[in-house]
Coordinates of C-alpha atoms in Angstrom, one line a residue:
X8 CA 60.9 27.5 -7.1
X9 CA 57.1 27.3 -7.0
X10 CA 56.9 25.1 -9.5
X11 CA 59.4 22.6 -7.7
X12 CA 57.1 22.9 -4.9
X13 CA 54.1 21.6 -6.7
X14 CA 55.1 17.6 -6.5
X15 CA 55.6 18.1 -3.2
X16 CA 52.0 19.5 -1.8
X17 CA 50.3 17.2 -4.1
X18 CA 52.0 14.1 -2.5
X19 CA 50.9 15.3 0.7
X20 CA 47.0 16.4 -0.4
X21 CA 46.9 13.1 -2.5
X22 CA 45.7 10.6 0.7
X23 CA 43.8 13.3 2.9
X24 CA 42.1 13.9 -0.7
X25 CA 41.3 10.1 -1.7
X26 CA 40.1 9.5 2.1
X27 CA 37.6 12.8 1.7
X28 CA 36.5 10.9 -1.7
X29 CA 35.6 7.5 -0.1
X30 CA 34.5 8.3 3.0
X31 CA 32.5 11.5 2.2
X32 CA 31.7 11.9 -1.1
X33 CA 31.2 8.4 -1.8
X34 CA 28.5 7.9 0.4
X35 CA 26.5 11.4 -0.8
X36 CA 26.6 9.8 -4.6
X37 CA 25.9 6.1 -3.1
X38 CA 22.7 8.4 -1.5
X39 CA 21.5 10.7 -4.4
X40 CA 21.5 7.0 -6.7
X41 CA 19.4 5.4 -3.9
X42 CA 16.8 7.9 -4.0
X43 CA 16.3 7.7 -7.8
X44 CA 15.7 3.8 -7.2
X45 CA 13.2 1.4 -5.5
X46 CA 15.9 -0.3 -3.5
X47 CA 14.7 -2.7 -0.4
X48 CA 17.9 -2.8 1.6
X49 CA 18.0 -6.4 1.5
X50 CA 18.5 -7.2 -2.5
X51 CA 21.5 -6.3 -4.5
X52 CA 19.8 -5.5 -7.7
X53 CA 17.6 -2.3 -7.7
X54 CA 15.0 -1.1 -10.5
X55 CA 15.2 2.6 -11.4
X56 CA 12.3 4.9 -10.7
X57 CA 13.6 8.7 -11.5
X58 CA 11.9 11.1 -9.6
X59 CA 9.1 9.4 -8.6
X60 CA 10.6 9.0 -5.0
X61 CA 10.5 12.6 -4.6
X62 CA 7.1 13.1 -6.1
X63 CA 5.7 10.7 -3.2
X64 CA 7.2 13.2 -0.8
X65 CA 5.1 15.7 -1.7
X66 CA 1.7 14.2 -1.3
X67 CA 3.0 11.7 1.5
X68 CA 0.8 13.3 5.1
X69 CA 3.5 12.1 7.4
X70 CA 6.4 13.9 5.4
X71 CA 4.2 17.1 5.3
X72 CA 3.5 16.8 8.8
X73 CA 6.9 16.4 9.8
X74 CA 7.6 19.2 8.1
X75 CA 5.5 21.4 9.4
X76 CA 6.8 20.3 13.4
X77 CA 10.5 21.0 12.0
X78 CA 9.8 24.6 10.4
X79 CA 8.1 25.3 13.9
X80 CA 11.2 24.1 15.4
X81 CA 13.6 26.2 12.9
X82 CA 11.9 29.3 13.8
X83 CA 11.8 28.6 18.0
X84 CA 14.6 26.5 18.4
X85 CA 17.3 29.5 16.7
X86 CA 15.7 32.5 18.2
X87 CA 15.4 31.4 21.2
X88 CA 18.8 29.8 21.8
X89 CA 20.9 33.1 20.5
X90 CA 18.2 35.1 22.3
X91 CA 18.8 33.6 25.6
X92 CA 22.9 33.0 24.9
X93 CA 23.7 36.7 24.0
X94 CA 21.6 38.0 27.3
X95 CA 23.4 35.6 29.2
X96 CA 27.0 36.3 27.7
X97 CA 26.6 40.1 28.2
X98 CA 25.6 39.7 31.7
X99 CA 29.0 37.4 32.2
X100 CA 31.0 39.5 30.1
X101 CA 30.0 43.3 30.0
X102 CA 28.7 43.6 33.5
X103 CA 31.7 41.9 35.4
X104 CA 30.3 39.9 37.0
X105 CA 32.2 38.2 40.1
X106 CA 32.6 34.2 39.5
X107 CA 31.6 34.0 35.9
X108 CA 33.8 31.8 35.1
X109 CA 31.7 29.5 37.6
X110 CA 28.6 30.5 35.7
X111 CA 30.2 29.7 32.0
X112 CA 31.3 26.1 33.8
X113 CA 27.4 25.6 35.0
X114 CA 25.8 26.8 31.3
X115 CA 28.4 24.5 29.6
X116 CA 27.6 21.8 31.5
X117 CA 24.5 20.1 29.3
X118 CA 27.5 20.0 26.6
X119 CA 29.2 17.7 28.2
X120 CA 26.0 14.8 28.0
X121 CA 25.0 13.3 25.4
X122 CA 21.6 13.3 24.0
X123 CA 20.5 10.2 25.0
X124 CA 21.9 11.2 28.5
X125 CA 19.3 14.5 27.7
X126 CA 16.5 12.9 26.3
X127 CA 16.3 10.1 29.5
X128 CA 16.6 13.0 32.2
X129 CA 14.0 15.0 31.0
X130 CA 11.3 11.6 30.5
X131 CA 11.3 11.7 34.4
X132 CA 11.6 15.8 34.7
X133 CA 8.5 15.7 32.1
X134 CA 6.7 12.3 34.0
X135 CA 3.3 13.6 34.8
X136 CA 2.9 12.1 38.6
X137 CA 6.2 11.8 40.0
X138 CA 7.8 14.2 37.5
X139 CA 10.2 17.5 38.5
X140 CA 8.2 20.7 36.4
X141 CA 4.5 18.9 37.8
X142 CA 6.1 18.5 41.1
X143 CA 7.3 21.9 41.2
X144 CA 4.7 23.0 39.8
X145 CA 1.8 21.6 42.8
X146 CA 3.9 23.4 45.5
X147 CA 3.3 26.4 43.7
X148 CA -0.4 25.6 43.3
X149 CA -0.6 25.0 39.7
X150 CA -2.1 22.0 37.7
X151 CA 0.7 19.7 36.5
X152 CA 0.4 18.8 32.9
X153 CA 0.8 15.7 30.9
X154 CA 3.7 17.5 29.1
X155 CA 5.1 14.6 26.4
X156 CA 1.5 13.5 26.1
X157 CA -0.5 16.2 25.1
X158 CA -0.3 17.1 21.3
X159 CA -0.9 20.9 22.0
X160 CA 2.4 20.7 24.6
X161 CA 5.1 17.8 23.1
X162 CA 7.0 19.5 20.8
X163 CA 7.5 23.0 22.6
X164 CA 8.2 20.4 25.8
X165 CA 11.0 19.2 23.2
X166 CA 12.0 22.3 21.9
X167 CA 12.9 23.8 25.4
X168 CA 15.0 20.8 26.0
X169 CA 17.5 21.4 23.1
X170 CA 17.3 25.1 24.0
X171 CA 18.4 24.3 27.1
X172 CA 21.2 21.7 26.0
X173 CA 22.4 24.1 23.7
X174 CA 22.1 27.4 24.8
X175 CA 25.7 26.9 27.2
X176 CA 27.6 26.2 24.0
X177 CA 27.0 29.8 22.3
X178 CA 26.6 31.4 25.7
X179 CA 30.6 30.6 25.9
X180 CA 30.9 31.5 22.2
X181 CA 29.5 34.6 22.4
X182 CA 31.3 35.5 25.6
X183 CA 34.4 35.0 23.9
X184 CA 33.7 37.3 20.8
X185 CA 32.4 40.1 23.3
X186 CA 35.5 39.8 25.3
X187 CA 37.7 40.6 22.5
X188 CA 35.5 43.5 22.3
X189 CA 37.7 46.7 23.3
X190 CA 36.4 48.6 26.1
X191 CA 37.2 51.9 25.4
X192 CA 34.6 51.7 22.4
X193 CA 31.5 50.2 25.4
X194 CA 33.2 53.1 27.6
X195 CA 32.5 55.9 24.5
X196 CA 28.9 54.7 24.5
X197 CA 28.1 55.0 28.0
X198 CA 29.7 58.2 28.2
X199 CA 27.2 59.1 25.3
X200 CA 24.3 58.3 27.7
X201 CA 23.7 55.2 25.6
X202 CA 21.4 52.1 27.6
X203 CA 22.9 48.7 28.5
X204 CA 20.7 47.6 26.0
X205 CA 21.1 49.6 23.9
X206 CA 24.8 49.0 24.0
X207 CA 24.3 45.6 23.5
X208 CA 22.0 45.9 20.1
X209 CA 23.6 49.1 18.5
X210 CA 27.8 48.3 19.5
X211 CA 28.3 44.8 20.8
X212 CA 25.6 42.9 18.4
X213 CA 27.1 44.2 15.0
X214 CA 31.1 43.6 16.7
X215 CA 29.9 39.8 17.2
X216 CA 27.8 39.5 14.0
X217 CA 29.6 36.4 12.6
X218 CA 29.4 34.5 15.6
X219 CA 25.3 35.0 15.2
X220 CA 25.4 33.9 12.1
X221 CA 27.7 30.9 12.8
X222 CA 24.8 30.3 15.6
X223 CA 22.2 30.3 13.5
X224 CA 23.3 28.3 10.8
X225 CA 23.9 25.1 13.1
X226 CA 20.9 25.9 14.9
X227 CA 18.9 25.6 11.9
X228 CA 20.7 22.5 11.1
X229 CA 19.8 21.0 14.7
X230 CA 16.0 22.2 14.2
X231 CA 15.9 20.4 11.1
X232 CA 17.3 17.5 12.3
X233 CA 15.9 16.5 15.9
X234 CA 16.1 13.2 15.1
X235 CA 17.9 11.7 18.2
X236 CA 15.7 14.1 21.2
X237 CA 12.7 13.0 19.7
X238 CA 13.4 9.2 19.2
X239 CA 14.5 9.1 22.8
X240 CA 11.9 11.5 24.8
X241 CA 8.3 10.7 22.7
X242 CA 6.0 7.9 22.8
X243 CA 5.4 6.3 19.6
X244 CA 8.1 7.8 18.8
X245 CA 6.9 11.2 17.0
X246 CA 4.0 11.4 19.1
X247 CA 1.3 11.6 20.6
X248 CA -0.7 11.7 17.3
X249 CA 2.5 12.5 15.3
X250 CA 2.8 15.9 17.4
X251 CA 6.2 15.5 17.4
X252 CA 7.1 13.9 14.0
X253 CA 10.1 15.5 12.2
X254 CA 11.9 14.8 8.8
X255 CA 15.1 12.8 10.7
X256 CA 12.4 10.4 12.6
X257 CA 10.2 10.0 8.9
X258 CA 13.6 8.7 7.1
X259 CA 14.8 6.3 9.6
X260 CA 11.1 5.0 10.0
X261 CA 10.9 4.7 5.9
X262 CA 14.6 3.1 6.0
X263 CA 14.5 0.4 8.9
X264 CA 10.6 -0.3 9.6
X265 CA 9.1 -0.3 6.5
X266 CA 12.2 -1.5 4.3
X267 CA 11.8 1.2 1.8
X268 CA 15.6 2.3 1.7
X269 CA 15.1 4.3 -1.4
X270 CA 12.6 6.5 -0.6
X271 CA 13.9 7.2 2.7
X272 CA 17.2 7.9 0.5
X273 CA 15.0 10.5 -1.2
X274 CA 13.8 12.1 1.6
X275 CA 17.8 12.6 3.1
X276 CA 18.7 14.1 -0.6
X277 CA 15.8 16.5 0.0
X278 CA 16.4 17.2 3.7
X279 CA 20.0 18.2 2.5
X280 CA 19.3 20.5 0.3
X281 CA 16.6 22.3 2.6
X282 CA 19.7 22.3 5.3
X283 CA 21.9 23.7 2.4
X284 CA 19.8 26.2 1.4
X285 CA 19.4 27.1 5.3
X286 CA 23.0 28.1 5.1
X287 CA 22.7 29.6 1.8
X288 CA 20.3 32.2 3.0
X289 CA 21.2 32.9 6.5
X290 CA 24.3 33.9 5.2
X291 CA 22.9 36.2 2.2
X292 CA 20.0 37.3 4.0
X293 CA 21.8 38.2 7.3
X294 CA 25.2 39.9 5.1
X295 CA 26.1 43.2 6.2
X296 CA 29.0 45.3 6.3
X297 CA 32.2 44.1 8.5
X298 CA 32.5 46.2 11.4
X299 CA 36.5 46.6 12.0
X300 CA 37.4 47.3 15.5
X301 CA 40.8 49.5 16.0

């Protein structure tokens, strides 16, 4: 019988498996030959160079620089998001709050624009004379700042807008995972004498371990991207004096201003592998036991 069965599922697998082929793994080869090549974008023929593409990345100041802006941003961006999302999804779910489900409706919101809906609300929030955060900021008797324009201030001006557009998402993803959380077991610990907070590091954290993990892994992804907040909000883009330069901004500069589609191919082979690798050790470094609840 199992046998018989085989035509059958590979009839069905053949077309989902033959789309996956050309439209996703197609491309990824079409990219890794680009970067071992000199290719212009505009001429068919192009002449073989190896490695030497990814050599230049290493001693290429803008790359480096970016680099440096998006390793800042993967170790803010992450931290702060799940941070701020499990504080918030504890006080929803574990305190019972009346009317969080009004609450999870307001922190989803930001999900439901799109970036450059994002990126264009917070130029005027950010504007230095007329913005929000200076306006706010003068009624409460405190110097306004040039916050895009300064290179001490861009980036963490950028990294608290995708905290904020991003932090709804996991705050509703976490507040599921704790929900499912029986309560006798957060009962047992207060009757132990055990903190709310401690309660939420030592019995609710390891129950919705996964879900962190899962957090953190397209977090990371999103920190080393950034390409799309920081084309829209910056001047230059990617500044003021390249302040706010990341890897995602470098390639599509390299691709479609200079012409130089095969060492911006180069750099998208490397910037996958740093995002695989991102995966690779979030999820070996952050491994631990599975905690079953009864």
């Amino acid at each position: 019988m199992r046998h018989r069965r085989l035509p059958f599922i590979a009839g069905f697998l053949v077309l989902p498996l033959t789309l996956y082929a050309v439209l996703v793994l197609s491309p990824y080869a079409q990219a890794f030959y680009l970067a071992l090549t000199d290719w212009r974008g505009v001429s068919a023929r192009a002449e073989f160079v190896g490695a030497d593409n990814f050599a230049r990345l290493l001693d290429d100041p803008q790359v480096l620089g970016a680099l440096k802006n998006n390793a800042v941003m993967l170790l803010v961006v992450p931290i702060a998001t799940v941070v701020l999302a499990l504080f918030l999804a504890a006080a929803l779910s574990l305190g019972r709050r009346r009317g969080a489900g009004v609450y999870r409706v307001v922190y989803f919101f930001p999900q439901l624009l799109s970036v450059a809906v994002v990126g264009v609300l917070f130029q005027f929030v950010y504007t230095p004379n007329s913005g929000l955060l200076n306006g706010v900021l003068n009624l409460l008797g405190i110097e306004g700042r040039s916050w895009l324009g300064d290179p001490s201030l861009a980036l963490w001006a950028v990294m608290a807008v995708v905290v904020w557009s991003a932090v709804g998402f996991y705050v509703v993803l976490f507040c599921a995972a704790m929900e499912s959380i029986p309560r006798e077991i957060l009962e047992a610990a207060a009757i132990d004498g055990a903190s709310a907070l401690t309660r939420l590091i030592r019995v609710v954290l390891p129950l919705v371990w996964e879900n962190v993990q899962v957090a953190f892994i397209y977090l990371g992804m999103a920190a080393l991207d950034g390409f799309a907040i920081v084309q829209i909000m910056t001047v230059g883009p990617g500044g003021p004096d390249n302040a706010t330069e990341v890897l995602g901004l470098t390639l599509y500069r390299n691709a479609f201003t200079y012409g130089k589609f095969g060492y911006a191919s180069a750099l998208g082979v490397a910037l996958f592998f740093l995002t695989l690798a991102l995966a690779v050790l979030v999820l070996r470094g952050s491994r631990r036991d599975r905690v079953e609840m009864a």
